[in-house]
CSV table of C-alpha atoms in Angstrom, one decimal:
chain,number,residue,atom,x,y,z
A,1397,MET,CA,-3.3,25.5,20.3
A,1398,SER,CA,-4.2,27.3,17.1
A,1399,ASP,CA,-1.1,25.7,15.4
A,1400,ILE,CA,-2.5,22.0,16.4
A,1401,PRO,CA,-4.0,20.5,13.4
A,1402,GLN,CA,-7.8,19.8,14.0
A,1403,GLY,CA,-7.9,16.4,12.3
A,1404,LEU,CA,-5.4,14.8,9.7
A,1405,PRO,CA,-4.8,17.1,6.7
A,1406,MET,CA,-5.7,15.1,3.7
A,1407,GLU,CA,-6.5,17.4,0.8
A,1408,ARG,CA,-4.0,17.0,-2.1
A,1409,ASP,CA,-3.8,20.8,-2.6
A,1410,ALA,CA,-0.1,20.7,-3.8
A,1411,GLY,CA,-0.8,18.6,-6.8
A,1412,PRO,CA,-1.8,15.0,-7.5
A,1413,PHE,CA,1.6,13.5,-6.5
A,1414,ASP,CA,2.6,15.6,-3.6
A,1415,PRO,CA,1.8,15.7,0.1
A,1416,PRO,CA,-1.0,18.2,1.4
A,1417,ARG,CA,0.7,21.5,1.9
A,1418,GLU,CA,-0.2,21.5,5.6
A,1419,ILE,CA,1.7,18.1,6.1
A,1420,THR,CA,4.8,19.6,4.3
A,1421,ARG,CA,4.4,22.7,6.6
A,1422,LEU,CA,4.1,20.7,9.9
A,1423,ARG,CA,7.0,18.5,9.0
A,1424,SER,CA,9.2,21.6,8.6
A,1425,VAL,CA,8.3,23.2,12.0
A,1426,ARG,CA,7.3,20.2,14.1
A,1427,PRO,CA,7.9,16.8,12.7
A,1428,VAL,CA,6.3,15.2,15.6
A,1429,SER,CA,3.3,17.3,16.2
A,1430,PRO,CA,0.1,16.9,18.5
A,1431,MET,CA,-3.2,16.7,16.6
A,1432,VAL,CA,-6.8,16.6,17.5
A,1433,PHE,CA,-9.3,14.1,16.2
A,1434,PRO,CA,-12.7,15.1,15.3
A,1435,ASP,CA,-14.2,13.8,18.6
A,1436,GLY,CA,-11.7,15.9,20.6
A,1437,HIS,CA,-9.2,13.1,21.5
A,1438,GLU,CA,-5.7,14.4,21.2
A,1439,GLY,CA,-2.9,12.3,19.5
A,1440,TRP,CA,0.2,12.8,17.6
A,1441,LEU,CA,1.1,13.3,13.9
A,1442,VAL,CA,4.6,12.2,12.8
A,1443,THR,CA,6.0,13.3,9.5
A,1444,GLY,CA,9.8,13.6,9.8
A,1445,TYR,CA,11.8,10.7,8.3
A,1446,GLU,CA,14.1,9.9,11.3
A,1447,ALA,CA,11.1,10.1,13.7
A,1448,VAL,CA,9.1,7.9,11.5
A,1449,ARG,CA,11.8,5.3,11.2
A,1450,GLN,CA,12.4,5.2,14.8
A,1451,MET,CA,8.7,4.8,15.7
A,1452,MET,CA,8.0,2.0,13.2
A,1453,ALA,CA,11.1,0.2,14.6
A,1454,ASP,CA,9.9,0.5,18.3
A,1455,THR,CA,7.3,-2.2,19.2
A,1456,ARG,CA,6.4,-0.1,22.2
A,1457,PHE,CA,4.4,1.7,19.5
A,1458,SER,CA,1.7,-1.0,19.2
A,1459,SER,CA,0.2,-2.0,16.0
A,1460,ARG,CA,-3.0,-3.4,17.8
A,1461,LEU,CA,-5.6,-1.1,16.4
A,1462,ASP,CA,-9.0,-2.5,15.4
A,1463,LEU,CA,-10.0,-2.6,11.6
A,1464,ASP,CA,-12.8,0.1,12.0
A,1465,VAL,CA,-10.4,2.3,13.7
A,1466,VAL,CA,-7.2,2.0,11.8
A,1467,HIS,CA,-8.5,3.6,8.5
A,1468,VAL,CA,-11.1,6.1,9.4
A,1469,PRO,CA,-10.8,7.8,12.9
A,1470,TYR,CA,-9.7,11.2,11.4
A,1471,GLU,CA,-12.3,11.3,8.8
A,1472,THR,CA,-15.8,9.8,9.9
A,1473,PRO,CA,-17.9,11.8,12.4
A,1474,GLY,CA,-18.7,9.6,15.5
A,1475,MET,CA,-16.1,7.0,14.5
A,1476,PRO,CA,-14.3,5.8,17.7
A,1477,VAL,CA,-10.6,6.5,18.2
A,1478,ALA,CA,-8.2,3.9,19.8
A,1479,THR,CA,-7.3,4.9,23.4
A,1480,GLU,CA,-6.1,1.3,24.3
A,1481,PRO,CA,-4.9,-1.7,22.2
A,1482,SER,CA,-7.7,-3.7,20.6
A,1483,PRO,CA,-8.3,-7.3,20.8
A,1484,GLN,CA,-6.3,-9.1,18.3
A,1485,LEU,CA,-8.1,-10.2,15.1
A,1486,PRO,CA,-7.2,-13.8,14.3
A,1487,GLY,CA,-4.6,-14.0,11.4
A,1488,MET,CA,-4.2,-10.2,10.9
A,1489,PHE,CA,-0.6,-10.0,11.7
A,1490,ILE,CA,-0.2,-6.4,10.4
A,1491,ALA,CA,-2.3,-5.4,13.5
A,1492,MET,CA,-0.4,-7.6,15.9
A,1493,ASP,CA,2.6,-7.1,18.2
A,1494,PRO,CA,5.3,-9.7,19.0
A,1495,PRO,CA,5.3,-12.5,20.0
A,1496,ASP,CA,2.0,-13.2,18.2
A,1497,HIS,CA,3.1,-11.2,15.2
A,1498,GLY,CA,6.2,-13.2,14.6
A,1499,ARG,CA,4.4,-16.8,15.0
A,1500,LEU,CA,2.2,-15.9,12.0
A,1501,ARG,CA,4.7,-14.0,10.0
A,1502,LYS,CA,7.4,-16.6,10.3
A,1503,ARG,CA,5.0,-19.1,8.4
A,1504,LEU,CA,4.9,-17.0,5.4
A,1505,THR,CA,8.5,-15.8,5.3
A,1506,GLY,CA,9.6,-18.9,3.2
A,1507,ALA,CA,6.8,-18.1,0.6
A,1508,PHE,CA,8.2,-14.6,-0.1
A,1509,THR,CA,11.9,-15.1,-0.1
A,1510,VAL,CA,13.9,-13.1,-2.7
A,1511,LYS,CA,14.9,-16.6,-4.4
A,1512,ARG,CA,11.4,-17.8,-4.7
A,1513,MET,CA,10.3,-14.3,-6.0
A,1514,LYS,CA,13.1,-14.5,-8.6
A,1515,GLN,CA,11.8,-17.8,-9.7
A,1516,LEU,CA,8.4,-16.3,-10.3
A,1517,GLU,CA,9.8,-13.7,-12.6
A,1518,GLU,CA,9.2,-15.5,-15.7
A,1519,ARG,CA,5.7,-16.2,-14.9
A,1520,ILE,CA,5.0,-12.6,-14.0
A,1521,ALA,CA,6.4,-11.5,-17.3
A,1522,ASP,CA,4.2,-13.8,-19.0
A,1523,VAL,CA,1.2,-12.4,-17.2
A,1524,VAL,CA,2.5,-8.9,-18.2
A,1525,GLU,CA,2.8,-9.8,-21.8
A,1526,GLN,CA,-0.6,-11.3,-22.1
A,1527,GLN,CA,-2.2,-8.2,-20.5
A,1528,LEU,CA,-0.4,-6.0,-22.8
A,1529,ASP,CA,-1.7,-8.2,-25.8
A,1530,HIS,CA,-5.2,-7.7,-24.5
A,1531,LEU,CA,-4.6,-3.9,-24.1
A,1532,GLU,CA,-3.3,-3.6,-27.7
A,1533,ALA,CA,-6.3,-5.4,-29.0
A,1534,LEU,CA,-8.5,-2.7,-27.6
A,1535,THR,CA,-9.5,0.6,-29.4
A,1536,PRO,CA,-8.1,3.6,-27.5
A,1537,PRO,CA,-8.9,5.4,-25.4
A,1538,VAL,CA,-8.9,2.8,-22.7
A,1539,ASP,CA,-8.8,2.8,-18.9
A,1540,LEU,CA,-5.4,1.6,-18.0
A,1541,VAL,CA,-6.5,0.8,-14.4
A,1542,ALA,CA,-9.3,-1.6,-15.6
A,1543,GLU,CA,-7.4,-3.1,-18.7
A,1544,PHE,CA,-3.9,-3.4,-17.2
A,1545,ALA,CA,-2.9,-2.1,-13.7
A,1546,LEU,CA,-5.5,-4.0,-11.8
A,1547,PRO,CA,-5.5,-7.3,-13.7
A,1548,VAL,CA,-1.7,-8.0,-13.5
A,1549,PRO,CA,-1.3,-8.0,-9.8
A,1550,SER,CA,-4.8,-9.6,-9.2
A,1551,LEU,CA,-3.8,-12.5,-11.6
A,1552,VAL,CA,-0.3,-12.8,-10.0
A,1553,ILE,CA,-1.8,-12.9,-6.3
A,1554,CYS,CA,-4.6,-15.2,-7.2
A,1555,GLU,CA,-2.2,-17.7,-8.7
A,1556,LEU,CA,0.2,-17.3,-5.6
A,1557,LEU,CA,-2.5,-17.7,-3.1
A,1558,GLY,CA,-4.7,-20.3,-4.9
A,1559,VAL,CA,-7.6,-17.9,-5.3
A,1560,PRO,CA,-9.8,-18.7,-8.3
A,1561,TYR,CA,-9.3,-15.7,-10.7
A,1562,GLU,CA,-13.0,-16.0,-11.9
A,1563,ASP,CA,-13.8,-14.9,-8.4
A,1564,ARG,CA,-12.0,-11.6,-8.8
A,1565,GLY,CA,-15.0,-9.4,-9.4
A,1566,SER,CA,-16.5,-10.2,-6.0
A,1567,PHE,CA,-13.2,-9.8,-4.0
A,1568,GLN,CA,-12.2,-6.8,-5.9
A,1569,ALA,CA,-15.5,-5.1,-5.1
A,1570,ASN,CA,-15.3,-6.0,-1.4
A,1571,SER,CA,-11.7,-5.0,-1.0
A,1572,ALA,CA,-12.4,-1.7,-2.8
A,1573,GLN,CA,-15.3,-0.9,-0.6
A,1574,PHE,CA,-13.3,-1.8,2.5
A,1575,MET,CA,-10.6,0.8,1.5
A,1576,VAL,CA,-13.0,3.6,1.1
A,1577,ARG,CA,-12.2,6.2,3.9
A,1578,ASP,CA,-15.5,8.2,4.5
A,1579,GLN,CA,-17.9,5.6,5.1
A,1580,THR,CA,-20.1,4.3,7.9
A,1581,LEU,CA,-18.9,1.5,10.2
A,1582,GLU,CA,-21.7,-0.6,8.9
A,1583,GLN,CA,-20.6,-0.3,5.2
A,1584,LYS,CA,-17.0,-1.2,6.2
A,1585,MET,CA,-17.8,-4.1,8.2
A,1586,GLY,CA,-20.3,-5.4,5.5
A,1587,ALA,CA,-17.4,-5.6,3.0
A,1588,TYR,CA,-15.1,-7.1,5.5
A,1589,ILE,CA,-17.6,-9.8,6.5
A,1590,ALA,CA,-18.4,-10.6,2.9
A,1591,LEU,CA,-14.7,-11.0,1.9
A,1592,ASN,CA,-14.0,-12.8,5.2
A,1593,THR,CA,-16.9,-15.4,4.6
A,1594,TYR,CA,-15.7,-16.1,1.1
A,1595,LEU,CA,-12.0,-16.6,2.3
A,1596,SER,CA,-13.1,-18.8,5.3
A,1597,GLU,CA,-14.9,-21.2,2.9
A,1598,LEU,CA,-11.8,-21.2,0.7
A,1599,VAL,CA,-9.1,-21.9,3.3
A,1600,THR,CA,-11.4,-24.6,4.6
A,1601,ARG,CA,-11.4,-26.3,1.3
A,1602,LYS,CA,-7.6,-25.8,1.1
A,1603,ARG,CA,-7.1,-27.5,4.5
A,1604,SER,CA,-9.1,-30.5,3.3
A,1605,SER,CA,-7.8,-30.5,-0.3
A,1606,PRO,CA,-4.6,-28.8,-0.5
A,1607,THR,CA,-3.1,-27.8,-3.8
A,1608,GLU,CA,0.2,-26.1,-4.9
A,1609,ASP,CA,-0.3,-22.5,-3.4
A,1610,ILE,CA,0.5,-20.3,-0.6
A,1611,LEU,CA,-2.9,-20.7,1.2
A,1612,SER,CA,-2.5,-24.5,1.1
A,1613,ASP,CA,0.9,-24.4,2.4
A,1614,LEU,CA,-0.4,-22.3,5.5
A,1615,ALA,CA,-3.4,-24.6,5.9
A,1616,ARG,CA,-1.1,-27.5,6.2
A,1617,HIS,CA,0.1,-25.9,9.5
A,1618,GLU,CA,-2.5,-27.7,12.1
A,1619,ASP,CA,-1.6,-25.1,14.9
A,1620,LEU,CA,-3.2,-22.4,12.7
A,1621,THR,CA,-6.9,-22.0,13.1
A,1622,ILE,CA,-9.4,-21.5,10.3
A,1623,GLU,CA,-10.0,-18.1,11.6
A,1624,GLU,CA,-6.3,-17.3,11.5
A,1625,LEU,CA,-6.0,-18.7,8.1
A,1626,THR,CA,-8.8,-16.5,6.9
A,1627,GLY,CA,-7.3,-13.4,8.6
A,1628,ALA,CA,-4.0,-14.0,6.9
A,1629,ALA,CA,-5.5,-14.7,3.5
A,1630,PHE,CA,-7.6,-11.4,3.8
A,1631,LEU,CA,-4.6,-9.3,4.4
A,1632,LEU,CA,-2.4,-11.0,1.6
A,1633,LEU,CA,-5.2,-10.8,-0.9
A,1634,ILE,CA,-5.7,-7.1,-0.3
A,1635,ALA,CA,-2.2,-6.1,0.1
A,1636,GLY,CA,-1.2,-8.3,-2.9
A,1637,HIS,CA,-3.2,-6.4,-5.3
A,1638,GLU,CA,-4.3,-3.1,-4.1
A,1639,THR,CA,-0.9,-1.4,-3.6
A,1640,THR,CA,0.7,-2.8,-6.7
A,1641,ALA,CA,-2.3,-1.9,-9.0
A,1642,ASN,CA,-2.3,1.7,-7.7
A,1643,MET,CA,1.6,2.0,-8.1
A,1644,LEU,CA,1.2,0.8,-11.7
A,1645,SER,CA,-1.4,3.3,-12.6
A,1646,LEU,CA,-0.4,6.3,-10.4
A,1647,GLY,CA,3.3,5.6,-11.6
A,1648,THR,CA,2.3,5.6,-15.2
A,1649,PHE,CA,0.4,8.9,-14.6
A,1650,ALA,CA,3.6,10.3,-13.0
A,1651,LEU,CA,5.6,9.2,-16.0
A,1652,LEU,CA,3.4,10.9,-18.5
A,1653,GLU,CA,3.3,14.0,-16.6
A,1654,HIS,CA,7.2,13.9,-16.3
A,1655,PRO,CA,8.4,13.6,-19.9
A,1656,ALA,CA,12.1,14.2,-19.4
A,1657,GLU,CA,12.1,11.4,-16.9
A,1658,LEU,CA,10.1,9.1,-19.3
A,1659,ALA,CA,12.5,9.9,-22.1
A,1660,SER,CA,15.5,9.0,-20.1
A,1661,LEU,CA,13.9,5.8,-19.1
A,1662,ARG,CA,13.2,4.9,-22.8
A,1663,SER,CA,16.7,5.8,-23.8
A,1664,GLU,CA,18.4,4.0,-20.9
A,1665,PRO,CA,16.5,1.0,-19.8
A,1666,GLU,CA,19.2,0.1,-17.3
A,1667,LEU,CA,17.5,2.9,-15.0
A,1668,LEU,CA,14.3,1.0,-14.7
A,1669,PRO,CA,15.1,-0.6,-11.2
A,1670,GLY,CA,16.2,2.6,-9.8
A,1671,ALA,CA,13.2,4.2,-11.5
A,1672,VAL,CA,11.0,1.9,-9.6
A,1673,GLU,CA,12.5,2.7,-6.3
A,1674,GLU,CA,12.2,6.5,-6.9
A,1675,LEU,CA,8.6,6.1,-7.9
A,1676,LEU,CA,7.9,4.1,-4.7
A,1677,ARG,CA,9.5,6.9,-2.7
A,1678,TYR,CA,7.9,9.9,-4.6
A,1679,LEU,CA,4.3,8.4,-4.7
A,1680,SER,CA,4.1,6.5,-1.4
A,1681,VAL,CA,0.6,5.0,-2.2
A,1682,ALA,CA,0.2,3.4,1.3
A,1683,ASP,CA,0.7,6.7,3.1
A,1684,ILE,CA,-1.1,6.7,6.5
A,1685,PHE,CA,-0.6,4.2,9.4
A,1686,PHE,CA,-1.5,4.3,13.0
A,1687,ARG,CA,0.2,3.2,16.2
A,1688,TYR,CA,-0.7,3.3,19.9
A,1689,ALA,CA,1.9,4.2,22.7
A,1690,THR,CA,1.7,1.5,25.3
A,1691,GLU,CA,3.9,3.7,27.8
A,1692,ASP,CA,5.4,7.2,27.9
A,1693,LEU,CA,7.8,7.4,25.1
A,1694,SER,CA,10.3,9.9,23.6
A,1695,LEU,CA,10.1,10.6,19.8
A,1696,GLY,CA,11.6,13.5,18.0
A,1697,GLY,CA,12.4,15.5,21.2
A,1698,GLU,CA,8.5,15.1,22.1
A,1699,THR,CA,7.2,13.2,25.0
A,1700,ILE,CA,4.4,10.8,23.7
A,1701,PRO,CA,2.1,9.9,26.7
A,1702,ALA,CA,1.0,6.3,27.1
A,1703,GLY,CA,-2.4,5.9,25.5
A,1704,SER,CA,-1.6,8.3,22.7
A,1705,THR,CA,-2.8,7.3,19.1
A,1706,VAL,CA,0.1,8.2,16.8
A,1707,VAL,CA,-0.7,8.7,13.0
A,1708,VAL,CA,2.4,8.5,10.8
A,1709,SER,CA,2.7,9.8,7.2
A,1710,LEU,CA,5.1,7.7,5.1
A,1711,LEU,CA,4.9,10.2,2.2
A,1712,ALA,CA,5.8,13.1,4.2
A,1713,ALA,CA,8.8,11.1,5.6
A,1714,ASN,CA,9.8,10.0,2.0
A,1715,ARG,CA,9.7,13.6,1.0
A,1716,ASP,CA,11.8,14.9,4.0
A,1717,PRO,CA,14.6,17.1,2.7
A,1718,GLU,CA,16.6,16.1,5.7
A,1719,ARG,CA,16.9,12.5,4.2
A,1720,PHE,CA,16.4,13.1,0.3
A,1721,GLU,CA,18.1,16.1,-1.5
A,1722,ASN,CA,15.2,17.9,-3.5
A,1723,PRO,CA,12.7,15.4,-2.5
A,1724,ASP,CA,9.8,16.9,-4.4
A,1725,VAL,CA,11.6,16.3,-7.7
A,1726,LEU,CA,11.2,12.9,-9.5
A,1727,ASP,CA,14.7,11.9,-10.3
A,1728,PHE,CA,15.4,8.5,-11.8
A,1729,ARG,CA,19.2,8.8,-11.1
A,1730,ARG,CA,18.7,9.4,-7.4
A,1731,ASN,CA,19.7,6.8,-4.9
A,1732,ALA,CA,16.4,6.2,-3.0
A,1733,ARG,CA,17.8,3.6,-0.7
A,1734,GLY,CA,16.2,4.0,2.8
A,1735,LEU,CA,12.6,4.9,1.4
A,1736,LEU,CA,10.0,3.8,3.9
A,1737,SER,CA,7.3,3.0,1.3
A,1738,PHE,CA,7.2,-0.7,2.6
A,1739,GLY,CA,7.3,0.4,6.2
A,1740,HIS,CA,10.2,-0.5,8.5
A,1741,GLY,CA,10.7,-2.8,11.4
A,1742,VAL,CA,9.0,-5.9,12.2
A,1743,HIS,CA,6.1,-4.9,10.0
A,1744,GLN,CA,8.0,-4.2,6.8
A,1745,CYS,CA,6.0,-5.6,3.8
A,1746,LEU,CA,6.3,-9.2,3.2
A,1747,GLY,CA,5.7,-8.9,-0.3
A,1748,GLN,CA,8.0,-6.1,-1.4
A,1749,GLN,CA,10.2,-8.0,-3.7
A,1750,LEU,CA,7.0,-9.4,-5.5
A,1751,ALA,CA,5.8,-5.9,-5.9
A,1752,ARG,CA,9.1,-4.7,-7.4
A,1753,ILE,CA,9.2,-7.4,-9.8
A,1754,GLU,CA,5.7,-6.6,-11.0
A,1755,MET,CA,6.3,-3.0,-11.4
A,1756,ARG,CA,9.6,-3.5,-13.2
A,1757,ALA,CA,7.8,-5.8,-15.7
A,1758,GLY,CA,4.8,-3.6,-15.8
A,1759,PHE,CA,6.6,-0.4,-16.7
A,1760,GLU,CA,9.1,-2.1,-19.0
A,1761,GLY,CA,6.4,-3.6,-20.9
A,1762,LEU,CA,4.2,-0.6,-21.2
A,1763,LEU,CA,7.2,1.5,-22.5
A,1764,ARG,CA,8.3,-1.1,-25.0
A,1765,ARG,CA,4.8,-2.0,-26.5
A,1766,PHE,CA,3.3,1.6,-26.5
A,1767,PRO,CA,6.0,4.2,-27.4
A,1768,THR,CA,3.5,6.8,-28.0
A,1769,LEU,CA,1.4,6.1,-24.8
A,1770,ARG,CA,-0.2,9.4,-23.6
A,1771,LEU,CA,-3.2,10.7,-21.5
A,1772,ALA,CA,-6.5,10.8,-23.3
A,1773,VAL,CA,-7.7,13.6,-21.0
A,1774,ALA,CA,-6.3,16.5,-19.3
A,1775,ALA,CA,-4.2,15.8,-16.2
A,1776,ASP,CA,-6.6,17.7,-14.0
A,1777,GLU,CA,-9.4,15.4,-15.2
A,1778,VAL,CA,-7.8,12.3,-14.0
A,1779,LYS,CA,-10.0,11.0,-11.0
A,1780,LEU,CA,-7.6,10.6,-8.0
A,1781,ARG,CA,-8.4,8.2,-5.2
A,1782,THR,CA,-8.4,10.7,-2.6
A,1783,ASP,CA,-11.4,9.0,-1.0
A,1784,MET,CA,-9.4,5.8,-0.5
A,1785,ASN,CA,-6.9,4.5,2.0
A,1786,ILE,CA,-4.6,3.4,-0.7
A,1787,TYR,CA,-4.0,6.5,-3.0
A,1788,GLY,CA,-3.7,6.2,-6.8
A,1789,VAL,CA,-6.2,6.9,-9.5
A,1790,HIS,CA,-9.7,5.6,-10.2
A,1791,GLU,CA,-9.2,5.6,-13.8
A,1792,LEU,CA,-6.4,6.5,-16.2
A,1793,PRO,CA,-7.8,7.1,-19.8
A,1794,VAL,CA,-4.9,6.7,-22.2
A,1795,THR,CA,-4.3,6.6,-25.9
A,1796,TRP,CA,-1.5,5.8,-28.2
């Protein structure tokens, strides 16, 4: 029993880009391991690549975990732990199982096709260039998060969804608060309700006066309720800017801390698409996900009893030496195919092509426009988002 983790190891004690040492150790000795939550509830922690991939493809591992449970059961004293599927929140298809999940997701599939994303490339390149112009006009040092990494995906997702960009201050503050790990349920739900109220009013307007955007397209489906439209908008808005913003900022930090790889990218721009894939694998900013076993299931040689909460680490899986050679080395010549950063199975990220386009444009533009870009503080002074559910940096002071 002493080898069973008491709570989820979260401390980034191996470095800003690496999994916690205890996570890595557990993967090497027991990739599907029992763990004990703070309230004494026993669940499972999955860290091995093959086990993670198998679990995420098996819908008998239910995604129906409530918002207040999904992000904080391992962190906050007194927080409830899921021991049965929660009632499904309207529109929140990330926390739904088939067939309800498919009914909503198929409404969005056409909006995020590779073809449509390719058509957006020119507009995304324009957004990046405009933000780089803004950055260049500032006197360094500047915070790359506030002045570039957050505005780019926020502008893009606002245009796509039809959310007024001038409202970004409010939705960014509420989405950031919602993503804080160690907080009370009241604080978390306060942010959720505030954002939900705003989006409910927005989609109601879209239904009565549609424009050319994704939320208007959704609102034209009369079989979707306002509550479902609001839930879908909530999910798309948060997913559409939080993950990409943190990949742009943490990815830039990683580039500046790996000068040899940065130099290779500058001298061989054709490496960029593979470099984005490798950064996605290496950093895995959306790391921890939860599932619920609806029946007795076998995974990685272990029997997962019905009713178990199962925690999965995508970062640990993406660093599994059984799948990737020298996984803790950032290598832009690596073939990172099979990475799990966008999930796997029916819940694989809908906007992954959009994210890739934004990252390729963002990193290419930064390297081209700022050939002498460097940190303005010591690396150990960079404020890491260890307190948030999407990993990254709070600020990235840079100069040139």
